[in-house]
Structures are given as structure tokens and as C-alpha cells.
Amino acid sequence: MEIRFDHTTLGQRVLFGTGAAAANIAAALHDLGATRPLLVGGSHAAKVVDQVSDEFAVAGRIGEVVQHVPAERAREAVALAQEVGADSVVAIGGGSATGLAKIVARDTGLPVVAVPTTFSGSEATDIWGMTKDERKTTGTDLRVLPRVAVYDATLTSGLPTDLAVHSGLNALAHAVDSLWAPRADPINRAMAGEGMRALVPGLRGLRGDPEDVRAHEQVLYGTYLSGVALASAGAGMHHKICHVLGGTFNLPHAATHAVVLPYVAAYNAEADPASDARIAEALGAPQGAAGLWDLAREVGAPGSLGEIGLTKDDVDLAAELATAAIPESNPEPVSRASVAALLRSALRGDDLRR
């Protein structure tokens, strides 16, 4: 069988070390020639923020961030960066902090140092997102790819168990969705596979012991690989659905991914058996979609979209918006009716093992 593909590897520095966040942020800023960073987030990493502030002339602070990056907040952040003369952005937090920093980078060209305190994976991608008038818009731009990603397991070890698990399942969704995304190729499929093999036991470890530093390191490693796979392959059916659910109905980001993922995998399983087999292998399960459904319940994810705020009256609009956004490359063709059926199944929390 002939192998033919066009793959782009994004250039990014990764500094990974437990207990080394402050030192690695300093090294990153020094090497970038930055002296006046704008700090975004940091509410859960006060010690790290203090250490960075002691060494650098912090130009400004944005302490409060909002999920899905509202357009008004994004404009305010861009204006602040310009007003204070920032020469870089340090984002310390989850996907919302990184997402806000990305819009600043997109509109100002400033380099971003991303320091994740969850498993969102946004720090590994060139994907930006912003919400306006209950619609979430996403795009890709090399300017938003953080120049440096700093991983430190001590910054995720304080996460509430449920949040950690939901966030980790969001990372798993990056790996799974990249298998059938528009630019899927053998390289990003390999990264996705290794990412899943790290994330699955790591998530089980976190559920067993939320303070297990090795489990946190494993999930962070898997998060990075899965994010790189998604950045290379592009966003597929799963992410397009979740962006609608978050941007239009304000569902919580990570929990939404955790609920929807098995249903999208089940939708594509027959049309893409190779990907279902790859997922199943990582899970140690007979079938990928059913294995994802089991894993979500094993680690304590929400059981349905109904539990996190979607109603049956929302389904038709959600299906209409998602169907328009889902790439034509999806293995199984989509229609408004088929996406609505998927959403109703996820709304109820249907058992996929049947």
C-alpha cells in the first residue's frame, strides 16, 4: 500500500519538569528577550506568579478569565497589552487563560509562554476560539501557537478530582478527534495513539489517587501529544459539536467533551474501523466507542448532556449549527437529522455497550 501525505510539524519549545515552573518560565522569557510580560490567569499558582513577578517587571495582570473567551474580554486584553507596553504574554491557567492569551498574540504578535494548570491541551495548538452573540468562532493562526509550553505536575495536582478527570477526558478527545480530522495522517495518528496510551492509565491513576504526581505527569505528557496531533490534523466532528454546545449554550467546556466523545466515536466506528481499533487498543477494550463510554463512567465523568445543562429544546438548533461546521472529510456522512439523533442519545446518556 502506497504511503502518501503532507504533514506540517509546528515549532514549539516544551519545558517539562515537576516543581520547575517558575525557573522554566524565567528561562523561556530570558531566551525570548522578554522583560515586560503581561500575566494572564495565575489564580491557582500564586507562588509561581510571585516568583515571576520578583524577577521580571510585569507590565500588567489579568486575573479573571472567562471560559469560551468572550469577544469583549478579548478586546479588553488586547487593549491592555498595548497600553502597558507588554513584550510577551505568560498564561498560567486552563484553556480559558491560554485562549485569551492567544487572542492577544493573534492581534499584537506578542509571544506566549503557556503554563497549563489543567489538561486542556490548548497550549500545544495553533487553534484560537472566541465567542460573540452566542456563537463560537474558531480558526488557526501560527501567531497564536505558544512559543513555549511549560509543564509542571505540581500545578495540576491541586485540581479537584472531577475537574481533573473532565479536563483529562478533554485531552483524550483531542487524540480521538485527530484520527479522522481533515488533515489526519500517519504521523499525527501515531502521536494520538501514544497520547491515548498515556492518558488512559493516567486518568485511572488520578481517579484512584488525585495527588499521584506520576499520574499527573503521565496525563500532562499525553495531553501534549494529543494537542500536537489535533493541531496537525485539525478539528473534526467532535470538536465542531462541542464548540457549538459551549459557545451557543454555555455548557462547561471539559465536561461537554467528556460526555460527547463516546457518541461521536460510535457514530464513526463503522465507517472508520481502523480508528475504532486504535482507540480500543489504548483502552484495552473490545470496541473503541464502548470503551470510551465505560472509561468516562469509571473515572466519574457526567453521564449525559442533560446533567450539564442541555435540554431537548436545544437539540435542533445545536444540530443545525454543528452540521454546518463538521468537515466533509468525516468518515460517516452527516446530516442535521443524524447529528440531532447523536445529540439526543448524548442528552439521555444512552448506554453504548448495547
XYZ file of N, CA, C and O in Angstrom, residues 13-168:
624
model
N 8.838 25.145 21.729
C 9.705 24.628 22.793
C 8.838 24.111 23.934
O 7.851 24.749 24.321
N 9.206 22.951 24.492
C 8.476 22.359 25.612
C 9.439 22.173 26.774
O 10.478 21.516 26.633
N 9.098 22.766 27.928
C 9.894 22.616 29.149
C 9.039 21.850 30.146
O 8.003 22.347 30.594
N 9.464 20.658 30.499
C 8.666 19.744 31.314
C 9.463 19.399 32.562
O 10.563 18.860 32.479
N 8.913 19.727 33.730
C 9.618 19.398 34.958
C 8.782 19.691 36.181
O 8.305 20.822 36.356
N 8.596 18.701 37.024
C 7.804 18.876 38.238
C 8.538 19.788 39.213
O 9.718 19.571 39.531
N 7.853 20.831 39.666
C 8.441 21.790 40.601
C 9.322 22.836 39.949
O 9.944 23.640 40.648
N 9.365 22.856 38.627
C 10.297 23.747 37.929
C 9.597 24.841 37.134
O 10.231 25.502 36.304
N 8.320 25.090 37.380
C 7.575 26.044 36.549
C 8.206 27.431 36.556
O 8.438 28.024 35.498
N 8.478 27.979 37.740
C 8.995 29.343 37.809
C 10.334 29.462 37.094
O 10.567 30.414 36.329
N 11.225 28.503 37.342
C 12.541 28.534 36.695
C 12.406 28.403 35.180
O 13.120 29.073 34.420
N 11.505 27.563 34.729
C 11.347 27.362 33.295
C 10.667 28.549 32.625
O 10.978 28.880 31.475
N 9.733 29.209 33.321
C 9.145 30.439 32.775
C 10.225 31.501 32.618
O 10.309 32.184 31.589
N 11.064 31.628 33.641
C 12.146 32.609 33.582
C 13.090 32.311 32.431
O 13.494 33.217 31.681
N 13.450 31.035 32.264
C 14.342 30.659 31.165
C 13.709 30.973 29.817
O 14.374 31.477 28.895
N 12.412 30.687 29.702
C 11.713 30.951 28.443
C 11.704 32.438 28.122
O 11.981 32.850 26.980
N 11.378 33.271 29.118
C 11.324 34.716 28.879
C 12.702 35.281 28.562
O 12.847 36.119 27.663
N 13.711 34.830 29.293
C 15.073 35.309 29.017
C 15.477 34.973 27.582
O 16.037 35.815 26.860
N 15.186 33.737 27.156
C 15.594 33.314 25.816
C 14.789 34.022 24.727
O 15.254 34.151 23.591
N 13.588 34.470 25.062
C 12.789 35.248 24.117
C 13.190 36.725 24.120
O 12.719 37.505 23.293
N 14.053 37.112 25.066
C 14.445 38.515 25.191
C 13.335 39.374 25.760
O 13.296 40.586 25.534
N 12.420 38.753 26.529
C 11.272 39.463 27.072
C 11.538 39.908 28.498
O 12.108 39.162 29.300
N 11.115 41.121 28.818
C 11.318 41.647 30.169
C 10.041 42.208 30.784
O 9.994 42.472 31.979
N 8.995 42.413 29.962
C 7.759 43.028 30.447
C 6.554 42.153 30.071
O 5.768 42.506 29.182
N 6.409 41.019 30.729
C 5.294 40.141 30.371
C 3.961 40.637 30.913
O 3.888 41.251 31.980
N 2.908 40.365 30.159
C 1.542 40.502 30.645
C 1.143 39.146 31.202
O 1.224 38.137 30.496
N 0.743 39.101 32.473
C 0.351 37.846 33.101
C -1.152 37.650 32.964
O -1.940 38.537 33.312
N -1.542 36.487 32.470
C -2.957 36.140 32.328
C -3.233 34.937 33.209
O -2.570 33.902 33.097
N -4.227 35.058 34.077
C -4.564 33.952 34.980
C -3.655 33.926 36.182
O -3.233 34.955 36.700
N -3.374 32.732 36.657
C -2.463 32.567 37.781
C -3.112 32.445 39.136
O -2.424 32.339 40.154
N -4.442 32.424 39.180
C -5.112 32.398 40.484
C -4.841 31.117 41.260
O -4.914 31.101 42.488
N -4.507 30.039 40.559
C -4.234 28.766 41.232
C -2.736 28.481 41.338
O -2.348 27.371 41.683
N -1.929 29.468 41.020
C -0.478 29.270 41.073
C 0.183 30.521 41.631
O 1.104 31.078 41.035
N -0.283 30.947 42.800
C 0.173 32.215 43.371
C 1.687 32.237 43.594
O 2.348 33.252 43.337
N 2.241 31.132 44.044
C 3.681 31.090 44.309
C 4.478 31.304 43.026
O 5.461 32.060 43.002
N 4.052 30.658 41.957
C 4.744 30.817 40.673
C 4.617 32.245 40.178
O 5.586 32.847 39.699
N 3.425 32.820 40.292
C 3.213 34.202 39.870
C 4.115 35.145 40.651
O 4.733 36.060 40.079
N 4.219 34.924 41.960
C 5.084 35.774 42.793
C 6.541 35.664 42.363
O 7.256 36.686 42.302
N 6.985 34.461 42.054
C 8.375 34.276 41.641
C 8.656 34.963 40.308
O 9.715 35.577 40.127
N 7.719 34.862 39.386
C 7.894 35.538 38.097
C 7.881 37.051 38.299
O 8.699 37.783 37.719
N 6.988 37.535 39.159
C 6.887 38.976 39.409
C 8.132 39.522 40.083
O 8.510 40.691 39.880
N 8.781 38.705 40.898
C 10.012 39.138 41.568
C 11.155 39.323 40.577
O 12.040 40.151 40.788
N 11.151 38.542 39.496
C 12.281 38.561 38.566
C 12.062 39.479 37.372
O 13.027 39.975 36.790
N 10.800 39.698 37.012
C 10.510 40.489 35.812
C 9.630 41.689 36.155
O 8.848 41.649 37.102
N 9.748 42.719 35.336
C 8.917 43.910 35.510
C 7.578 43.644 34.829
O 7.355 44.025 33.677
N 6.709 42.943 35.546
C 5.418 42.553 34.968
C 4.663 43.795 34.526
O 4.434 44.725 35.307
N 4.268 43.809 33.242
C 3.647 45.006 32.678
C 2.195 45.160 33.098
O 1.683 46.284 33.208
N 1.510 44.040 33.320
C 0.105 44.091 33.686
C -0.395 42.712 34.070
O 0.282 41.704 33.848
N -1.584 42.685 34.665
C -2.171 41.429 35.129
C -3.631 41.351 34.692
O -4.376 42.324 34.803
N -4.035 40.182 34.234
C -5.444 39.868 34.011
C -5.738 38.648 34.866
O -5.377 37.520 34.522
N -6.348 38.889 36.022
C -6.530 37.799 36.967
C -7.748 36.952 36.700
O -7.747 35.737 36.930
N -8.796 37.577 36.184
C -10.053 36.856 35.975
C -10.227 36.520 34.494
O -10.146 37.395 33.636
N -10.444 35.246 34.207
C -10.690 34.819 32.832
C -12.036 34.099 32.777
O -12.520 33.574 33.781
N -12.622 34.079 31.588
C -13.953 33.512 31.396
C -13.878 32.460 30.296
O -13.214 32.670 29.277
N -14.564 31.328 30.504
C -14.497 30.264 29.506
C -15.106 30.713 28.179
O -15.961 31.590 28.126
N -14.620 30.101 27.119
C -15.053 30.347 25.742
C -14.626 31.714 25.206
O -15.020 32.109 24.115
N -13.821 32.463 25.952
C -13.205 33.730 25.525
C -14.233 34.687 24.891
O -14.294 34.848 23.669
N -15.051 35.330 25.701
C -15.983 36.333 25.168
C -15.240 37.438 24.416
O -14.171 37.891 24.837
N -15.800 37.873 23.297
C -15.127 38.842 22.434
C -14.803 40.138 23.169
O -13.734 40.738 22.960
N -15.701 40.591 24.041
C -15.457 41.836 24.767
C -14.233 41.708 25.670
O -13.395 42.622 25.739
N -14.117 40.565 26.374
C -12.937 40.355 27.230
C -11.673 40.296 26.384
O -10.605 40.774 26.809
N -11.770 39.698 25.217
C -10.602 39.606 24.344
C -10.137 40.991 23.901
O -8.934 41.288 23.917
N -11.078 41.840 23.514
C -10.715 43.202 23.108
C -10.054 43.963 24.253
O -9.078 44.697 24.045
N -10.585 43.799 25.459
C -10.004 44.475 26.619
C -8.571 44.002 26.870
O -7.688 44.794 27.216
N -8.337 42.702 26.698
C -6.995 42.162 26.935
C -5.999 42.685 25.902
O -4.852 43.036 26.239
N -6.412 42.737 24.654
C -5.544 43.265 23.603
C -5.214 44.731 23.886
O -4.045 45.158 23.788
N -6.223 45.494 24.269
C -6.004 46.916 24.563
C -5.059 47.094 25.742
O -4.181 47.979 25.719
N -5.207 46.258 26.760
C -4.325 46.363 27.925
C -2.890 46.048 27.543
O -1.958 46.761 27.965
N -2.680 44.995 26.766
C -1.315 44.641 26.357
C -0.651 45.795 25.625
O 0.539 46.093 25.839
N -1.403 46.457 24.771
C -0.846 47.587 24.026
C -0.620 48.797 24.923
O 0.395 49.492 24.811
N -1.546 49.029 25.840
C -1.461 50.199 26.714
C -0.251 50.135 27.636
O 0.417 51.157 27.880
N 0.049 48.952 28.180
C 1.136 48.827 29.161
C 2.478 48.517 28.516
O 3.498 48.426 29.200
N 2.485 48.334 27.205
C 3.745 48.071 26.526
C 4.318 46.697 26.818
O 5.550 46.539 26.923
N 3.462 45.699 26.935
C 3.940 44.337 27.186
C 4.747 43.831 25.987
O 4.460 44.182 24.833
N 5.770 43.014 26.278
C 6.564 42.433 25.192
C 6.388 40.915 25.102
O 7.060 40.244 24.311
N 5.470 40.378 25.913
C 5.202 38.944 25.912
C 3.956 38.714 26.750
O 3.485 39.621 27.449
N 3.433 37.494 26.663
C 2.280 37.114 27.476
C 2.599 35.790 28.155
O 3.038 34.835 27.496
N 2.394 35.737 29.468
C 2.528 34.481 30.212
C 1.137 34.089 30.688
O 0.519 34.801 31.484
N 0.642 32.978 30.177
C -0.681 32.490 30.551
C -0.518 31.332 31.521
O 0.060 30.299 31.170
N -1.021 31.512 32.749
C -0.931 30.470 33.772
C -2.358 30.086 34.140
O -3.068 30.836 34.810
N -2.795 28.944 33.673
C -4.166 28.530 33.943
C -4.621 27.448 32.997
O -3.811 26.757 32.377
N -5.941 27.307 32.865
C -6.513 26.322 31.978
C -6.699 26.854 30.576
O -6.082 27.858 30.165
N -7.589 26.214 29.826
C -7.796 26.599 28.442
C -8.322 28.005 28.272
O -8.051 28.662 27.256
N -9.060 28.520 29.266
C -9.592 29.872 29.151
C -8.479 30.917 29.219
O -8.497 31.909 28.472
N -7.505 30.709 30.111
C -6.374 31.630 30.200
C -5.523 31.565 28.935
O -5.140 32.599 28.364
N -5.232 30.362 28.486
C -4.437 30.213 27.273
C -5.183 30.778 26.078
O -4.602 31.437 25.210
N -6.500 30.532 26.035
C -7.290 31.036 24.919
C -7.297 32.545 24.837
O -7.220 33.120 23.744
N -7.379 33.216 25.987
C -7.334 34.672 25.996
C -5.961 35.168 25.545
O -5.850 36.117 24.755
N -4.903 34.518 26.032
C -3.554 34.904 25.624
C -3.363 34.736 24.118
O -2.671 35.530 23.471
N -3.998 33.724 23.553
C -3.871 33.500 22.115
C -4.472 34.645 21.310
O -3.913 35.037 20.272
N -5.592 35.184 21.752
C -6.179 36.306 21.023
C -5.273 37.525 21.110
O -5.105 38.273 20.131
N -4.653 37.726 22.278
C -3.687 38.832 22.405
C -2.546 38.617 21.415
O -2.119 39.554 20.722
N -2.053 37.391 21.335
C -0.954 37.101 20.406
C -1.383 37.288 18.959
O -0.631 37.837 18.139
N -2.591 36.860 18.644
C -3.090 36.998 17.269
C -3.147 38.456 16.836
O -2.815 38.806 15.693
N -3.576 39.317 17.767
C -3.825 40.712 17.412
C -2.641 41.640 17.664
O -2.651 42.797 17.221
N -1.631 41.173 18.385
C -0.467 42.022 18.675
C 0.849 41.419 18.201
O 1.845 42.137 18.104
N 0.872 40.106 17.955
C 2.116 39.456 17.576
C 3.026 39.116 18.734
O 4.148 38.628 18.533
N 2.591 39.350 19.986
C 3.437 39.050 21.141
C 3.598 37.537 21.323
O 2.657 36.781 21.100
N 4.790 37.091 21.751
C 4.985 35.663 22.013
C 4.299 35.251 23.316
O 4.251 36.026 24.278
N 3.781 34.022 23.335
C 3.089 33.496 24.506
C 3.918 32.379 25.139
O 4.428 31.498 24.450
N 4.031 32.444 26.461
C 4.529 31.321 27.262
C 3.327 30.765 28.006
O 2.723 31.463 28.824
N 2.954 29.542 27.689
C 1.756 28.939 28.270
C 2.135 27.966 29.367
O 2.992 27.094 29.171
N 1.481 28.117 30.512
C 1.775 27.288 31.686
C 0.452 26.663 32.139
O -0.293 27.258 32.919
N 0.121 25.478 31.642
C -1.198 24.911 31.934
C -1.330 24.435 33.375
O -0.406 23.829 33.937
N -2.503 24.709 33.943
C -2.838 24.186 35.273
C -3.999 23.198 35.182
O -4.524 22.767 36.206
N -4.412 22.883 33.956
C -5.382 21.817 33.686
C -4.830 21.014 32.513
O -3.712 21.251 32.048
N -5.643 20.115 31.994
C -5.220 19.266 30.877
C -5.942 19.673 29.588
O -6.328 18.830 28.785
N -6.118 20.971 29.388
C -6.893 21.446 28.235
C -6.198 21.159 26.907
O -6.844 20.962 25.893
N -4.868 21.194 26.891
C -4.118 20.945 25.661
C -4.023 22.139 24.733
O -3.339 22.076 23.712
N -4.668 23.247 25.069
C -4.655 24.417 24.190
C -3.245 24.937 23.964
O -2.944 25.506 22.911
N -2.382 24.725 24.948
C -1.013 25.229 24.846
C -0.224 24.583 23.707
O 0.806 25.109 23.283
N -0.691 23.456 23.180
C 0.047 22.736 22.144
C -0.502 22.983 20.746
O -0.028 22.359 19.787
N -1.477 23.875 20.604
C -2.115 24.065 19.302
C -2.036 25.502 18.810
O -1.824 26.435 19.588
N -2.246 25.645 17.515
C -2.341 26.973 16.905
C -3.799 27.334 16.639
O -4.103 28.121 15.745
N -4.697 26.764 17.423
C -6.130 26.981 17.269
C -6.596 28.035 18.273
O -6.293 27.941 19.464
N -7.310 29.032 17.795
C -7.899 30.038 18.681
C -9.421 29.938 18.615
O -9.981 29.403 17.657
N -10.068 30.431 19.662
C -11.526 30.441 19.691
C -12.020 31.664 20.434
O -11.379 32.132 21.384
N -13.164 32.181 20.013
C -13.737 33.362 20.652
C -15.255 33.319 20.463
O -15.753 32.851 19.440
N -15.978 33.796 21.483
C -17.436 33.740 21.456
C -18.022 35.147 21.390
O -17.619 36.037 22.133
N -18.982 35.308 20.481
C -19.690 36.570 20.342
C -21.126 36.273 19.923
O -21.355 35.467 19.013
N -22.082 36.915 20.596
C -23.501 36.740 20.279
C -23.892 35.267 20.278
O -24.590 34.788 19.373
N -23.432 34.539 21.281
C -23.774 33.132 21.483
C -23.313 32.233 20.334
O -23.879 31.166 20.104
N -22.273 32.649 19.627
C -21.692 31.816 18.577
C -20.188 31.780 18.795
O -19.557 32.822 18.979
N -19.621 30.594 18.780
C -18.184 30.455 18.966
C -17.504 30.311 17.616
O -17.858 29.439 16.819
N -16.547 31.179 17.368
C -15.763 31.153 16.138
C -14.374 30.628 16.461
O -13.772 31.023 17.466
N -13.866 29.739 15.627
C -12.512 29.226 15.819
C -11.720 29.401 14.528
O -12.287 29.579 13.445
N -10.422 29.352 14.668
C -9.562 29.449 13.499
C -8.161 29.001 13.856
O -7.866 28.671 15.019
N -7.291 28.959 12.880
C -5.894 28.616 13.117
C -5.013 29.772 12.661
O -5.324 30.456 11.683
N -3.934 29.982 13.397
C -3.015 31.075 13.098
C -1.709 30.767 13.819
O -1.706 30.569 15.050
N -0.621 30.716 13.104
C 0.654 30.378 13.734
C 1.056 31.378 14.807
O 1.817 31.046 15.723
N 0.533 32.608 14.733
C 0.886 33.603 15.749
C 0.365 33.211 17.127
O 0.903 33.654 18.144
N -0.700 32.403 17.194
C -1.281 32.072 18.496
C -0.642 30.839 19.130
O -0.883 30.559 20.310
N 0.157 30.098 18.381
C 0.842 28.949 18.972
C 1.818 29.441 20.030
O 2.732 30.208 19.723
N 1.647 29.053 21.302
C 2.609 29.491 22.311
C 4.036 29.136 21.904
O 4.297 28.016 21.460
N 4.922 30.098 22.057
C 6.311 29.833 21.686
C 6.932 28.800 22.612
O 7.812 28.030 22.209
N 6.462 28.804 23.879
C 6.969 27.858 24.874
C 5.793 27.332 25.688
O 4.917 28.098 26.095
N 5.790 26.022 25.927
C 4.832 25.411 26.849
C 5.602 24.888 28.046
O 6.599 24.170 27.895
N 5.173 25.292 29.243
C 5.845 24.902 30.486
C 4.917 23.971 31.260
O 3.827 24.368 31.678
N 5.341 22.734 31.441
C 4.539 21.740 32.151
C 5.149 21.443 33.517
O 6.349 21.172 33.627
N 4.291 21.475 34.546
C 4.728 21.224 35.918
C 3.580 20.516 36.639
O 2.503 21.099 36.831
N 3.800 19.280 37.024
C 2.730 18.480 37.629
C 2.252 19.037 38.958
O 1.134 18.740 39.388
N 3.057 19.866 39.627
C 2.593 20.439 40.888
C 1.462 21.447 40.652
O 0.691 21.735 41.570
N 1.339 21.959 39.431
C 0.300 22.940 39.134
C -1.039 22.290 38.810
O -2.064 22.961 38.836
N -1.046 21.009 38.499
C -2.315 20.306 38.268
C -2.703 19.426 39.444
O -3.859 19.014 39.554
N -1.773 19.159 40.342
C -2.057 18.222 41.433
C -3.075 18.766 42.434
O -3.654 17.994 43.197
N -3.319 20.068 42.419
C -4.316 20.624 43.323
C -5.715 20.700 42.732
O -6.644 21.178 43.387
N -5.868 20.216 41.501
C -7.187 20.269 40.876
C -8.184 19.390 41.621
O -7.848 18.280 42.037
N -9.438 19.838 41.773
C -10.475 18.925 42.268
C -10.546 17.702 41.359
O -10.380 17.819 40.139
N -10.796 16.548 41.934
C -10.742 15.306 41.168
C -11.647 15.337 39.952
O -11.245 14.942 38.843
N -12.870 15.803 40.107
C -13.794 15.821 38.974
C -13.275 16.718 37.856
O -13.336 16.352 36.677
N -12.775 17.891 38.215
C -12.254 18.801 37.199
C -11.050 18.184 36.493
O -10.909 18.291 35.268
N -10.180 17.535 37.251
C -9.006 16.891 36.656
C -9.422 15.824 35.652
O -8.881 15.735 34.542
N -10.400 15.016 36.032
C -10.855 13.930 35.162
C -11.531 14.483 33.912
O -11.261 14.034 32.791
N -12.422 15.463 34.093
C -13.095 16.046 32.930
C -12.072 16.670 31.975
O -12.162 16.509 30.748
N -11.103 17.368 32.540
C -10.074 18.007 31.733
C -9.234 16.961 31.005
O -8.891 17.127 29.826
N -8.923 15.869 31.682
C -8.147 14.804 31.044
C -8.913 14.125 29.922
O -8.335 13.731 28.899
